[in-house]
XYZ file of C-alpha atoms in Angstrom:
405
model
C 3.515 6.858 38.038
C 4.679 5.641 41.785
C 5.207 9.629 42.414
C 5.482 12.490 44.636
C 7.950 11.226 47.566
C 6.906 11.302 51.010
C 10.353 11.652 52.646
C 11.902 15.254 53.620
C 14.623 16.380 51.145
C 18.265 16.278 51.999
C 19.808 19.471 52.516
C 22.172 19.344 49.781
C 21.694 21.333 46.702
C 21.713 19.395 43.440
C 24.542 21.313 41.136
C 22.380 22.756 38.004
C 19.656 24.040 40.318
C 21.473 27.341 41.031
C 20.440 30.310 39.017
C 20.948 29.523 35.377
C 23.425 31.741 33.313
C 22.298 35.337 32.099
C 19.886 35.374 35.185
C 17.368 32.953 33.665
C 14.571 32.098 36.295
C 15.038 28.919 38.496
C 12.759 26.325 38.181
C 12.403 26.371 41.956
C 13.476 28.929 44.781
C 13.036 29.346 48.200
C 11.072 31.469 50.752
C 11.559 33.369 53.822
C 10.494 29.942 55.913
C 13.203 27.934 53.980
C 10.741 25.870 52.106
C 11.157 25.491 48.469
C 8.769 27.163 46.292
C 7.840 26.145 42.771
C 7.443 28.851 39.873
C 3.573 28.635 40.518
C 4.014 29.502 44.167
C 2.577 32.848 44.134
C -0.395 31.889 41.745
C -1.289 29.234 44.349
C -1.732 31.812 46.938
C -3.852 34.124 44.813
C -5.921 31.174 43.898
C -6.748 30.794 47.654
C -4.471 27.385 47.850
C -3.565 26.512 51.270
C -0.039 25.686 51.580
C 1.521 22.983 53.328
C 4.919 21.851 53.433
C 5.332 18.584 51.529
C 8.995 16.927 51.348
C 10.410 20.434 52.205
C 8.446 22.445 49.517
C 5.526 24.878 49.741
C 2.779 23.193 48.076
C -0.947 23.605 47.392
C -3.031 20.858 49.659
C -6.391 22.014 48.197
C -8.064 25.300 46.886
C -11.728 26.543 47.235
C -13.162 22.988 46.315
C -13.182 20.608 49.283
C -10.924 17.606 49.104
C -13.996 15.271 48.224
C -15.123 17.721 45.482
C -11.921 17.989 44.115
C -11.158 14.133 44.119
C -14.458 13.752 42.020
C -13.896 16.501 39.725
C -10.942 14.930 38.551
C -12.780 11.617 38.232
C -15.566 13.376 36.060
C -13.862 16.027 34.504
C -10.178 16.841 34.718
C -7.841 18.704 37.349
C -4.465 20.790 36.900
C -1.818 19.847 39.266
C 1.495 21.416 40.093
C 4.167 18.864 40.078
C 6.897 21.574 39.398
C 8.805 20.000 42.399
C 9.976 16.943 40.973
C 13.120 16.527 39.539
C 13.635 16.588 35.684
C 16.971 15.268 34.271
C 18.094 15.044 30.585
C 21.009 12.450 29.973
C 23.091 13.091 27.103
C 25.972 11.147 25.522
C 26.323 7.746 23.514
C 26.354 6.028 26.619
C 23.172 7.428 27.964
C 21.439 3.991 28.181
C 24.434 2.259 29.736
C 24.646 4.838 32.352
C 20.794 4.473 33.046
C 20.543 0.655 32.782
C 23.560 0.909 35.684
C 21.041 2.527 38.170
C 17.550 0.928 37.220
C 15.733 -2.209 36.943
C 13.940 -1.600 33.475
C 14.996 -2.273 29.960
C 15.792 0.964 28.727
C 17.606 -0.048 25.408
C 14.377 -1.558 24.065
C 12.483 1.818 24.436
C 11.474 3.325 21.100
C 11.907 6.745 20.310
C 9.678 9.259 22.509
C 8.515 5.991 24.634
C 8.666 5.767 28.572
C 8.837 3.338 31.136
C 8.015 3.654 35.160
C 11.399 2.001 36.607
C 13.000 2.164 39.890
C 16.349 2.820 41.173
C 17.805 0.117 43.464
C 20.907 -0.635 45.889
C 22.825 -3.547 45.954
C 20.730 -4.884 48.926
C 17.704 -5.050 46.280
C 15.991 -2.101 48.050
C 14.055 0.492 46.083
C 15.663 4.068 46.361
C 13.277 5.935 44.365
C 10.556 5.289 41.332
C 11.130 7.249 38.233
C 9.866 7.420 34.855
C 12.502 7.315 31.811
C 11.759 8.429 28.222
C 14.056 7.743 25.351
C 13.466 10.887 23.180
C 13.830 11.453 19.863
C 15.879 14.488 20.410
C 18.580 12.092 21.462
C 18.442 12.383 25.190
C 16.897 10.622 28.025
C 14.448 12.347 30.005
C 13.964 11.337 33.483
C 11.412 12.445 36.299
C 11.887 11.101 39.601
C 10.539 12.405 43.096
C 10.389 15.636 44.637
C 11.344 13.711 48.421
C 14.046 11.855 46.606
C 15.313 15.016 44.721
C 18.920 15.475 46.107
C 19.945 11.839 46.730
C 18.621 10.974 43.130
C 20.939 13.947 41.618
C 23.868 12.635 43.912
C 23.494 9.178 42.824
C 23.225 9.941 39.115
C 25.955 12.452 39.247
C 28.184 10.091 40.829
C 27.832 7.279 38.619
C 28.117 9.781 35.654
C 31.488 10.638 37.252
C 32.258 6.933 37.530
C 31.583 6.366 33.815
C 33.256 9.234 32.324
C 36.407 8.536 34.250
C 36.411 5.096 32.850
C 35.950 6.681 29.376
C 32.378 6.669 28.710
C 30.376 9.526 27.277
C 27.502 10.595 29.369
C 26.411 13.728 31.064
C 23.448 15.060 32.902
C 21.531 18.389 32.753
C 18.559 19.517 35.343
C 15.952 20.984 33.275
C 14.689 24.379 34.430
C 10.881 23.672 33.408
C 8.182 23.858 35.250
C 6.000 20.685 35.482
C 2.054 20.360 35.226
C -0.075 17.459 35.149
C -3.752 17.785 33.778
C -5.613 14.705 34.669
C -9.198 13.061 34.172
C -11.514 12.118 31.261
C -11.570 15.509 29.818
C -7.889 16.376 30.135
C -7.148 15.326 26.644
C -10.231 17.337 25.090
C -9.004 20.366 26.695
C -5.740 20.475 25.527
C -6.213 18.873 22.208
C -7.928 22.946 21.731
C -4.557 24.123 22.110
C -2.140 21.867 19.998
C -1.838 21.099 16.284
C -0.748 17.711 16.855
C -3.171 14.609 17.133
C -3.313 13.708 20.722
C -5.463 10.515 19.874
C -2.277 8.945 18.546
C -0.184 9.750 21.494
C -0.361 6.348 23.478
C -0.144 6.026 27.369
C 3.691 6.779 28.238
C 4.380 8.287 25.201
C 5.850 11.820 24.649
C 6.384 14.444 22.234
C 7.771 18.058 22.315
C 5.020 20.650 20.939
C 3.635 23.826 20.823
C 0.745 24.254 23.596
C -1.742 27.316 23.309
C 1.028 29.373 21.874
C 3.874 28.014 24.314
C 6.865 26.234 22.143
C 8.995 23.865 23.500
C 6.468 22.085 25.864
C 7.125 18.289 26.306
C 3.823 16.318 26.668
C 3.655 12.979 27.799
C 0.708 10.784 28.467
C 0.749 9.988 31.922
C -0.056 10.528 35.325
C -0.672 9.722 38.930
C -4.171 9.593 38.976
C -5.271 6.131 37.201
C -7.456 8.613 34.762
C -6.109 9.419 31.143
C -4.026 12.591 31.699
C -1.225 14.692 30.352
C 2.031 15.735 32.086
C 3.661 18.942 30.480
C 7.005 20.248 31.324
C 6.972 23.743 30.287
C 9.210 26.748 29.972
C 9.286 28.300 33.287
C 8.815 31.821 32.213
C 5.578 30.916 30.811
C 3.952 28.374 32.965
C 1.462 30.774 34.873
C 0.361 32.114 31.418
C -0.162 28.441 30.200
C -2.267 27.662 33.552
C -4.526 30.699 32.942
C -5.160 29.616 29.532
C -5.917 25.939 30.468
C -8.097 27.166 33.361
C -10.391 29.320 30.718
C -11.939 25.774 30.360
C -14.512 25.077 32.612
C -13.864 21.330 32.732
C -10.669 22.459 34.599
C -10.285 23.180 38.031
C -6.829 23.456 40.180
C -6.266 20.552 42.654
C -3.903 19.745 45.327
C -1.832 17.409 47.216
C -4.940 16.185 49.139
C -6.840 15.074 46.086
C -3.695 13.759 44.304
C -2.954 11.101 47.273
C -6.380 9.840 47.232
C -6.643 9.684 43.426
C -3.041 7.781 43.275
C -4.299 5.565 46.299
C -7.698 4.467 44.529
C -5.313 3.523 41.311
C -3.314 1.441 43.568
C -0.082 3.644 42.967
C 2.550 3.591 45.528
C 3.879 6.807 47.150
C 7.794 6.632 47.736
C 8.764 6.637 51.526
C 5.192 5.148 52.618
C 4.483 2.208 50.394
C 8.074 1.707 49.171
C 11.260 2.653 50.236
C 15.168 1.122 50.954
C 13.978 -1.509 52.884
C 11.187 -3.058 50.242
C 12.288 -5.044 47.435
C 10.224 -4.682 43.984
C 9.156 -8.343 44.409
C 7.676 -7.516 48.016
C 6.243 -4.614 46.651
C 4.375 -6.370 44.028
C 6.197 -4.328 40.988
C 7.715 -7.360 39.384
C 6.717 -5.978 36.387
C 9.205 -3.110 36.175
C 11.844 -5.511 36.134
C 12.911 -5.852 32.405
C 12.947 -9.434 30.940
C 16.642 -9.158 29.281
C 17.756 -7.535 32.660
C 16.010 -10.477 34.646
C 18.222 -12.940 32.606
C 21.453 -10.875 32.682
C 21.071 -10.034 36.329
C 23.231 -6.880 35.468
C 21.035 -4.171 37.573
C 21.867 -3.265 41.183
C 20.782 -5.815 43.625
C 19.760 -8.313 40.996
C 21.469 -10.996 43.342
C 18.665 -10.515 46.047
C 15.734 -9.576 43.536
C 15.792 -12.090 40.781
C 15.693 -15.053 43.271
C 12.686 -13.739 44.764
C 10.355 -13.623 41.718
C 10.194 -17.795 41.726
C 10.938 -18.027 45.170
C 8.784 -16.886 48.439
C 8.931 -13.477 50.369
C 8.430 -13.179 53.609
C 6.070 -10.035 53.367
C 4.142 -8.510 50.120
C 2.166 -5.616 49.479
C -1.448 -5.919 49.028
C -4.576 -4.140 48.635
C -7.078 -3.839 51.766
C -11.177 -3.053 51.397
C -13.131 -2.296 54.623
C -16.209 -0.849 56.028
C -16.211 1.380 59.294
C -13.712 3.681 60.598
C -10.878 4.834 58.074
C -7.660 2.757 57.985
C -4.634 5.070 58.207
C -1.096 4.387 57.851
C 0.999 2.613 60.444
C -2.031 0.622 61.597
C -1.380 -2.743 62.296
C -2.713 -5.600 59.975
C -3.958 -8.584 62.276
C -4.710 -12.275 61.188
C -8.239 -13.448 61.992
C -6.806 -14.880 65.034
C -5.631 -11.341 66.088
C -1.808 -11.897 65.310
C 0.240 -9.003 64.101
C 0.951 -10.076 60.377
C 1.823 -6.514 59.104
C 1.316 -2.807 58.911
C -0.612 -0.298 56.611
C 1.325 1.838 54.663
C -1.334 4.297 52.956
C -5.325 4.546 53.563
C -8.295 6.410 53.422
C -11.884 6.516 52.701
C -12.270 6.082 48.835
C -14.637 8.947 47.496
C -15.625 6.980 44.462
C -16.335 3.366 46.529
C -17.793 4.870 49.636
C -15.445 2.240 51.408
C -11.870 2.635 52.962
C -9.276 1.783 50.583
C -5.602 0.770 51.849
C -2.412 -0.754 50.992
C 0.209 -2.588 53.311
C 2.716 -5.166 54.063
C 1.519 -8.586 55.260
C 3.067 -12.010 55.821
C 3.629 -13.450 52.261
C 0.894 -16.557 53.250
C -1.540 -14.225 53.838
C -1.232 -11.958 50.810
C -3.705 -14.068 48.426
C -6.750 -11.882 47.464
C -9.795 -12.843 49.009
C -8.033 -13.464 52.519
C -10.218 -12.035 55.208
C -7.793 -10.139 57.802
C -8.225 -7.274 60.103
C -6.993 -3.948 60.973
C -6.498 -2.551 64.331
C -8.172 0.793 64.545
C -8.179 2.673 67.830
C -7.444 -0.871 69.810
C -10.454 -2.109 67.946
C -10.186 -4.886 65.543
C -12.209 -4.318 61.839
C -12.409 -6.867 59.103
C -10.473 -5.696 56.004
C -10.526 -7.983 52.820
C -7.303 -8.441 50.564
C -8.278 -6.971 47.251
C -6.714 -6.953 43.710
C -5.450 -3.351 42.882
C -6.726 -0.999 41.362
C -9.370 -0.354 43.302
C -10.901 1.865 40.708
C -10.487 0.903 37.249
C -7.842 3.009 35.640
C -8.467 4.704 32.081
C -5.128 4.883 30.454
C -4.973 5.680 26.725
C -3.324 2.326 25.339
C -3.309 2.241 21.383
C -3.857 -1.124 19.957
């Protein structure tokens, strides 16, 4: 998923995130430094996690393994990430699909039970407000996971639209899930998890979801997805038993804790966007090379926010487009100018790092439309020097999603 959310969260606390009735533990809390904390915060510290401020949350950037070691361990075995900072929302009511389709570009009505899709919140100007995963559950509600950096604005957006629809007679209401959220990612992830569940995970396809008992913890929603390009699982787990589940998973020597540093380089190798860096309210899905998120029925109907801007761009030309870049030499970093061969500025890098797998620099950024063709030789200005870069198809490293035939 185009996940994470690089922007600082707004100060408004979403309704539903206050302490639950009967003194239930919350899905998040705040520490003395005013940073929000996930239910695993103390556990991260006990495990030697180096904590940093990420979108207003205190999150581990890495543990005992170096960034490089953690990245490669995920590619070769599997790693466990705490992603409880993300917003998990349940949408109930007979008009839940109508509600969601009034906000996103995807075809939610076509989803089968327990099937999910990546989609985008857009505004009337065609800009991307956030990316999210929407799952149509067999329990008669939509399960929505959206980015930490957009957590508060997403809640305001959804709650405001729900109130509008209810005022017009529609049946829809929202509930913020208090569950923690874990991501077990890598080629060994499913084998590890299979030892603790009775369901046959081989039958769980990419972007499919089911509620099951996981290592004795009931009520876990297991979704086959992730933000690394690897086969993997995200587990929405009752907050009171998340530490127990993490400890059980870590008993397998294949599993290592991983933090934000590895997560960022893994998602970049997989060609996945980070909201606030690679996509934001100034970019459209077409400019961002995310046309595939637009439901075909929705394109024809032109009934999603910003359709009047976005749909004509599909067959027309856009002034800029997101591309992948590969280079050698000094690392490419965000905000560095992208140049034509003649030295003319034609865009900027939005994400970049040395690829642990390729042993080359990988980056993505926006360039003028006519310069976006794969195979085009460009340059990136690094410390006032022009370094050659090749426009390359993404993902940079092949993805290994579990697709059933």
